[in-house]
Amino acid sequence: MVSYLYGRRVEVWLETASKIYKFYYHQTENYSFGITFTIPFSDSTTAQTCEVGIMNLSKSHRRLFKKGRKVRVYAGYAESGVGLLSEGFISSVPPYTSDGTNTTFTFNFKEGKDAKVKKKVNLSFGAGTNASTIIRRIAKEAGITLGTLNLAKPNAAYKTGYTAKGKPLTLIKAVAKKGGSKAFRRRGVLCVDDLTKANGHKEHLFLTMHQAGKHGGTGLIAYPAYNEDDDDSSKKTVELQMLLQYQVSVGSVIEVSNEYFSGTKRVQSGQHQCDDSGFLTTAEVYA
């Protein structure tokens, strides 16, 4: 069954000690909250900073958005429903603005699932310890929620043992590299995966462009554009612009069909954006 990409849906969930507050935008006359957002994603362990705006929010509701409180942003469509774009903790709340008719309240949050993470760890591992075991132990000790753990070299081990002393993310990145993989955040959760292969996060998306005079087209809204900045062919990427697809994030495997660019591709980075000009996902995929 085909799900049509119309009827925008956006939800912002704010978590306090006693309650989860939910703010909705539905593309109908009965929902007055206008919600905008810019949510980037990248194959990095650095926490992305996301921005959300809500129009005509009452003073009592604005007071709920305090630094350090957890938020989640969901988006989608009337038929297919919504999915999580990102989650994290509020990092700043700028003064709200007005155009004389409407007020817009904005806040920024840094993506991440864990409120408290140790800045340093100090662990020792015996000879022959597997890299995946070390990654799990570091994450547990530091208080980091670990998502996918997929090493390209699953048998990678430290023959003489290993001492994990220092910043946990730096250590996990180094051990992941030994296993032939990469550490990155996906919707706020730390993952370790081999991003050069078409496996892992298969989102079952098939992207095509609408052709004049014909029915169909599944969200691709512009011709793919090659990134020519990098001379290394293994690092070349192609930019895809599509109607917002909440399923797309770092590591997503999607199928693209276009006269200039096609195949099964893996996502490196991009962003979800909702504002007056559109409801869009932009993704850089490995060429």
PDB file of N, CA, C and O in Angstrom, residues 24-69:
ATOM      1  N   TYR A  24       1.963  19.625  19.523  1.00  0.00           N
ATOM      2  CA  TYR A  24       1.686  19.046  18.222  1.00  0.00           C
ATOM      3  C   TYR A  24       1.515  20.114  17.144  1.00  0.00           C
ATOM      4  O   TYR A  24       0.985  21.190  17.409  1.00  0.00           O
ATOM      5  N   TYR A  25       1.959  19.783  15.937  1.00  0.00           N
ATOM      6  CA  TYR A  25       1.544  20.532  14.757  1.00  0.00           C
ATOM      7  C   TYR A  25       1.001  19.532  13.748  1.00  0.00           C
ATOM      8  O   TYR A  25       1.702  18.611  13.325  1.00  0.00           O
ATOM      9  N   HIS A  26      -0.278  19.702  13.382  1.00  0.00           N
ATOM     10  CA  HIS A  26      -0.892  18.919  12.321  1.00  0.00           C
ATOM     11  C   HIS A  26      -1.330  19.903  11.255  1.00  0.00           C
ATOM     12  O   HIS A  26      -1.821  20.979  11.568  1.00  0.00           O
ATOM     13  N   GLN A  27      -1.176  19.540  10.007  1.00  0.00           N
ATOM     14  CA  GLN A  27      -1.497  20.446   8.921  1.00  0.00           C
ATOM     15  C   GLN A  27      -3.009  20.476   8.702  1.00  0.00           C
ATOM     16  O   GLN A  27      -3.524  20.133   7.648  1.00  0.00           O
ATOM     17  N   THR A  28      -3.719  20.913   9.745  1.00  0.00           N
ATOM     18  CA  THR A  28      -5.171  21.055   9.682  1.00  0.00           C
ATOM     19  C   THR A  28      -5.554  22.346  10.375  1.00  0.00           C
ATOM     20  O   THR A  28      -4.734  22.993  11.027  1.00  0.00           O
ATOM     21  N   GLU A  29      -6.817  22.725  10.280  1.00  0.00           N
ATOM     22  CA  GLU A  29      -7.275  23.970  10.886  1.00  0.00           C
ATOM     23  C   GLU A  29      -7.398  23.866  12.398  1.00  0.00           C
ATOM     24  O   GLU A  29      -7.485  24.881  13.089  1.00  0.00           O
ATOM     25  N   ASN A  30      -7.409  22.668  12.942  1.00  0.00           N
ATOM     26  CA  ASN A  30      -7.674  22.484  14.373  1.00  0.00           C
ATOM     27  C   ASN A  30      -6.428  22.537  15.245  1.00  0.00           C
ATOM     28  O   ASN A  30      -6.525  22.443  16.460  1.00  0.00           O
ATOM     29  N   TYR A  31      -5.243  22.666  14.649  1.00  0.00           N
ATOM     30  CA  TYR A  31      -4.015  22.703  15.428  1.00  0.00           C
ATOM     31  C   TYR A  31      -3.296  24.020  15.162  1.00  0.00           C
ATOM     32  O   TYR A  31      -2.920  24.303  14.035  1.00  0.00           O
ATOM     33  N   SER A  32      -3.103  24.814  16.213  1.00  0.00           N
ATOM     34  CA  SER A  32      -2.590  26.172  16.027  1.00  0.00           C
ATOM     35  C   SER A  32      -1.091  26.299  16.225  1.00  0.00           C
ATOM     36  O   SER A  32      -0.513  27.316  15.867  1.00  0.00           O
ATOM     37  N   PHE A  33      -0.436  25.293  16.826  1.00  0.00           N
ATOM     38  CA  PHE A  33       0.998  25.404  17.055  1.00  0.00           C
ATOM     39  C   PHE A  33       1.756  25.266  15.736  1.00  0.00           C
ATOM     40  O   PHE A  33       1.730  24.215  15.101  1.00  0.00           O
ATOM     41  N   GLY A  34       2.431  26.345  15.340  1.00  0.00           N
ATOM     42  CA  GLY A  34       3.331  26.243  14.207  1.00  0.00           C
ATOM     43  C   GLY A  34       4.702  25.853  14.740  1.00  0.00           C
ATOM     44  O   GLY A  34       5.239  26.515  15.638  1.00  0.00           O
ATOM     45  N   ILE A  35       5.279  24.778  14.245  1.00  0.00           N
ATOM     46  CA  ILE A  35       6.562  24.286  14.749  1.00  0.00           C
ATOM     47  C   ILE A  35       7.573  24.250  13.612  1.00  0.00           C
ATOM     48  O   ILE A  35       7.266  23.755  12.524  1.00  0.00           O
ATOM     49  N   THR A  36       8.756  24.786  13.847  1.00  0.00           N
ATOM     50  CA  THR A  36       9.856  24.712  12.886  1.00  0.00           C
ATOM     51  C   THR A  36      11.030  23.992  13.544  1.00  0.00           C
ATOM     52  O   THR A  36      11.139  23.952  14.766  1.00  0.00           O
ATOM     53  N   PHE A  37      11.913  23.443  12.714  1.00  0.00           N
ATOM     54  CA  PHE A  37      13.114  22.821  13.283  1.00  0.00           C
ATOM     55  C   PHE A  37      14.199  22.692  12.218  1.00  0.00           C
ATOM     56  O   PHE A  37      13.926  22.663  11.020  1.00  0.00           O
ATOM     57  N   THR A  38      15.418  22.635  12.701  1.00  0.00           N
ATOM     58  CA  THR A  38      16.579  22.267  11.890  1.00  0.00           C
ATOM     59  C   THR A  38      17.346  21.233  12.683  1.00  0.00           C
ATOM     60  O   THR A  38      17.856  21.528  13.775  1.00  0.00           O
ATOM     61  N   ILE A  39      17.413  20.007  12.167  1.00  0.00           N
ATOM     62  CA  ILE A  39      18.026  18.903  12.895  1.00  0.00           C
ATOM     63  C   ILE A  39      19.096  18.256  12.011  1.00  0.00           C
ATOM     64  O   ILE A  39      18.780  17.474  11.103  1.00  0.00           O
ATOM     65  N   PRO A  40      20.366  18.597  12.235  1.00  0.00           N
ATOM     66  CA  PRO A  40      21.446  18.004  11.432  1.00  0.00           C
ATOM     67  C   PRO A  40      21.841  16.631  11.952  1.00  0.00           C
ATOM     68  O   PRO A  40      21.576  16.282  13.105  1.00  0.00           O
ATOM     69  N   PHE A  41      22.466  15.836  11.090  1.00  0.00           N
ATOM     70  CA  PHE A  41      23.037  14.556  11.512  1.00  0.00           C
ATOM     71  C   PHE A  41      24.332  14.326  10.740  1.00  0.00           C
ATOM     72  O   PHE A  41      24.475  14.763   9.604  1.00  0.00           O
ATOM     73  N   SER A  42      25.283  13.665  11.390  1.00  0.00           N
ATOM     74  CA  SER A  42      26.607  13.488  10.802  1.00  0.00           C
ATOM     75  C   SER A  42      27.270  12.251  11.376  1.00  0.00           C
ATOM     76  O   SER A  42      26.980  11.843  12.509  1.00  0.00           O
ATOM     77  N   ASP A  43      28.192  11.670  10.592  1.00  0.00           N
ATOM     78  CA  ASP A  43      28.905  10.465  11.046  1.00  0.00           C
ATOM     79  C   ASP A  43      30.056  10.853  11.970  1.00  0.00           C
ATOM     80  O   ASP A  43      31.215  10.578  11.704  1.00  0.00           O
ATOM     81  N   SER A  44      29.718  11.472  13.081  1.00  0.00           N
ATOM     82  CA  SER A  44      30.688  11.964  14.054  1.00  0.00           C
ATOM     83  C   SER A  44      30.188  11.648  15.454  1.00  0.00           C
ATOM     84  O   SER A  44      28.985  11.470  15.672  1.00  0.00           O
ATOM     85  N   THR A  45      31.106  11.583  16.410  1.00  0.00           N
ATOM     86  CA  THR A  45      30.698  11.407  17.801  1.00  0.00           C
ATOM     87  C   THR A  45      30.360  12.741  18.458  1.00  0.00           C
ATOM     88  O   THR A  45      29.855  12.773  19.579  1.00  0.00           O
ATOM     89  N   THR A  46      30.647  13.840  17.769  1.00  0.00           N
ATOM     90  CA  THR A  46      30.316  15.164  18.296  1.00  0.00           C
ATOM     91  C   THR A  46      28.810  15.345  18.318  1.00  0.00           C
ATOM     92  O   THR A  46      28.132  15.103  17.310  1.00  0.00           O
ATOM     93  N   ALA A  47      28.287  15.786  19.445  1.00  0.00           N
ATOM     94  CA  ALA A  47      26.840  15.982  19.567  1.00  0.00           C
ATOM     95  C   ALA A  47      26.390  17.151  18.698  1.00  0.00           C
ATOM     96  O   ALA A  47      26.903  18.263  18.823  1.00  0.00           O
ATOM     97  N   GLN A  48      25.434  16.905  17.807  1.00  0.00           N
ATOM     98  CA  GLN A  48      24.900  17.957  16.944  1.00  0.00           C
ATOM     99  C   GLN A  48      23.999  18.884  17.756  1.00  0.00           C
ATOM    100  O   GLN A  48      23.314  18.458  18.688  1.00  0.00           O
ATOM    101  N   THR A  49      23.994  20.167  17.399  1.00  0.00           N
ATOM    102  CA  THR A  49      23.098  21.128  18.023  1.00  0.00           C
ATOM    103  C   THR A  49      21.896  21.342  17.119  1.00  0.00           C
ATOM    104  O   THR A  49      22.042  21.671  15.941  1.00  0.00           O
ATOM    105  N   CYS A  50      20.711  21.133  17.652  1.00  0.00           N
ATOM    106  CA  CYS A  50      19.467  21.239  16.890  1.00  0.00           C
ATOM    107  C   CYS A  50      18.665  22.446  17.379  1.00  0.00           C
ATOM    108  O   CYS A  50      18.756  22.825  18.544  1.00  0.00           O
ATOM    109  N   GLU A  51      17.877  23.021  16.487  1.00  0.00           N
ATOM    110  CA  GLU A  51      17.069  24.195  16.832  1.00  0.00           C
ATOM    111  C   GLU A  51      15.598  23.916  16.564  1.00  0.00           C
ATOM    112  O   GLU A  51      15.254  23.347  15.521  1.00  0.00           O
ATOM    113  N   VAL A  52      14.750  24.326  17.499  1.00  0.00           N
ATOM    114  CA  VAL A  52      13.301  24.150  17.366  1.00  0.00           C
ATOM    115  C   VAL A  52      12.620  25.470  17.675  1.00  0.00           C
ATOM    116  O   VAL A  52      13.027  26.193  18.591  1.00  0.00           O
ATOM    117  N   GLY A  53      11.600  25.806  16.897  1.00  0.00           N
ATOM    118  CA  GLY A  53      10.795  26.998  17.155  1.00  0.00           C
ATOM    119  C   GLY A  53       9.329  26.628  17.266  1.00  0.00           C
ATOM    120  O   GLY A  53       8.835  25.783  16.521  1.00  0.00           O
ATOM    121  N   ILE A  54       8.623  27.247  18.214  1.00  0.00           N
ATOM    122  CA  ILE A  54       7.188  27.003  18.393  1.00  0.00           C
ATOM    123  C   ILE A  54       6.490  28.353  18.440  1.00  0.00           C
ATOM    124  O   ILE A  54       6.834  29.215  19.256  1.00  0.00           O
ATOM    125  N   MET A  55       5.497  28.538  17.594  1.00  0.00           N
ATOM    126  CA  MET A  55       4.784  29.816  17.534  1.00  0.00           C
ATOM    127  C   MET A  55       3.664  29.880  18.559  1.00  0.00           C
ATOM    128  O   MET A  55       3.013  28.874  18.869  1.00  0.00           O
ATOM    129  N   ASN A  56       3.455  31.097  19.077  1.00  0.00           N
ATOM    130  CA  ASN A  56       2.310  31.409  19.940  1.00  0.00           C
ATOM    131  C   ASN A  56       2.219  30.500  21.163  1.00  0.00           C
ATOM    132  O   ASN A  56       1.137  30.066  21.560  1.00  0.00           O
ATOM    133  N   LEU A  57       3.364  30.244  21.767  1.00  0.00           N
ATOM    134  CA  LEU A  57       3.405  29.418  22.971  1.00  0.00           C
ATOM    135  C   LEU A  57       3.112  30.296  24.188  1.00  0.00           C
ATOM    136  O   LEU A  57       3.652  31.400  24.315  1.00  0.00           O
ATOM    137  N   SER A  58       2.277  29.818  25.069  1.00  0.00           N
ATOM    138  CA  SER A  58       1.912  30.611  26.248  1.00  0.00           C
ATOM    139  C   SER A  58       3.105  30.792  27.179  1.00  0.00           C
ATOM    140  O   SER A  58       4.061  30.011  27.149  1.00  0.00           O
ATOM    141  N   LYS A  59       3.020  31.808  28.026  1.00  0.00           N
ATOM    142  CA  LYS A  59       4.106  32.087  28.961  1.00  0.00           C
ATOM    143  C   LYS A  59       4.335  30.914  29.907  1.00  0.00           C
ATOM    144  O   LYS A  59       5.482  30.563  30.218  1.00  0.00           O
ATOM    145  N   SER A  60       3.260  30.292  30.361  1.00  0.00           N
ATOM    146  CA  SER A  60       3.393  29.161  31.289  1.00  0.00           C
ATOM    147  C   SER A  60       4.098  27.983  30.619  1.00  0.00           C
ATOM    148  O   SER A  60       4.874  27.272  31.259  1.00  0.00           O
ATOM    149  N   HIS A  61       3.828  27.782  29.329  1.00  0.00           N
ATOM    150  CA  HIS A  61       4.506  26.705  28.610  1.00  0.00           C
ATOM    151  C   HIS A  61       5.962  27.061  28.312  1.00  0.00           C
ATOM    152  O   HIS A  61       6.845  26.201  28.363  1.00  0.00           O
ATOM    153  N   ARG A  62       6.223  28.332  28.003  1.00  0.00           N
ATOM    154  CA  ARG A  62       7.608  28.732  27.731  1.00  0.00           C
ATOM    155  C   ARG A  62       8.496  28.482  28.949  1.00  0.00           C
ATOM    156  O   ARG A  62       9.668  28.112  28.818  1.00  0.00           O
ATOM    157  N   ARG A  63       7.940  28.665  30.116  1.00  0.00           N
ATOM    158  CA  ARG A  63       8.710  28.481  31.355  1.00  0.00           C
ATOM    159  C   ARG A  63       9.126  27.028  31.570  1.00  0.00           C
ATOM    160  O   ARG A  63      10.040  26.753  32.353  1.00  0.00           O
ATOM    161  N   LEU A  64       8.456  26.106  30.903  1.00  0.00           N
ATOM    162  CA  LEU A  64       8.790  24.685  31.065  1.00  0.00           C
ATOM    163  C   LEU A  64      10.110  24.317  30.400  1.00  0.00           C
ATOM    164  O   LEU A  64      10.760  23.347  30.784  1.00  0.00           O
ATOM    165  N   PHE A  65      10.487  25.096  29.375  1.00  0.00           N
ATOM    166  CA  PHE A  65      11.676  24.757  28.589  1.00  0.00           C
ATOM    167  C   PHE A  65      12.933  25.303  29.270  1.00  0.00           C
ATOM    168  O   PHE A  65      13.365  26.418  29.001  1.00  0.00           O
ATOM    169  N   LYS A  66      13.490  24.511  30.147  1.00  0.00           N
ATOM    170  CA  LYS A  66      14.659  24.915  30.918  1.00  0.00           C
ATOM    171  C   LYS A  66      15.892  24.146  30.478  1.00  0.00           C
ATOM    172  O   LYS A  66      15.800  22.992  30.037  1.00  0.00           O
ATOM    173  N   LYS A  67      17.036  24.781  30.595  1.00  0.00           N
ATOM    174  CA  LYS A  67      18.292  24.155  30.223  1.00  0.00           C
ATOM    175  C   LYS A  67      18.470  22.833  30.975  1.00  0.00           C
ATOM    176  O   LYS A  67      18.248  22.751  32.180  1.00  0.00           O
ATOM    177  N   GLY A  68      18.845  21.800  30.243  1.00  0.00           N
ATOM    178  CA  GLY A  68      19.071  20.496  30.857  1.00  0.00           C
ATOM    179  C   GLY A  68      17.907  19.543  30.749  1.00  0.00           C
ATOM    180  O   GLY A  68      18.072  18.337  30.984  1.00  0.00           O
ATOM    181  N   ARG A  69      16.712  20.048  30.396  1.00  0.00           N
ATOM    182  CA  ARG A  69      15.562  19.154  30.284  1.00  0.00           C
ATOM    183  C   ARG A  69      15.588  18.396  28.957  1.00  0.00           C
ATOM    184  O   ARG A  69      16.040  18.906  27.944  1.00  0.00           O
TER     185      ARG A  69
END
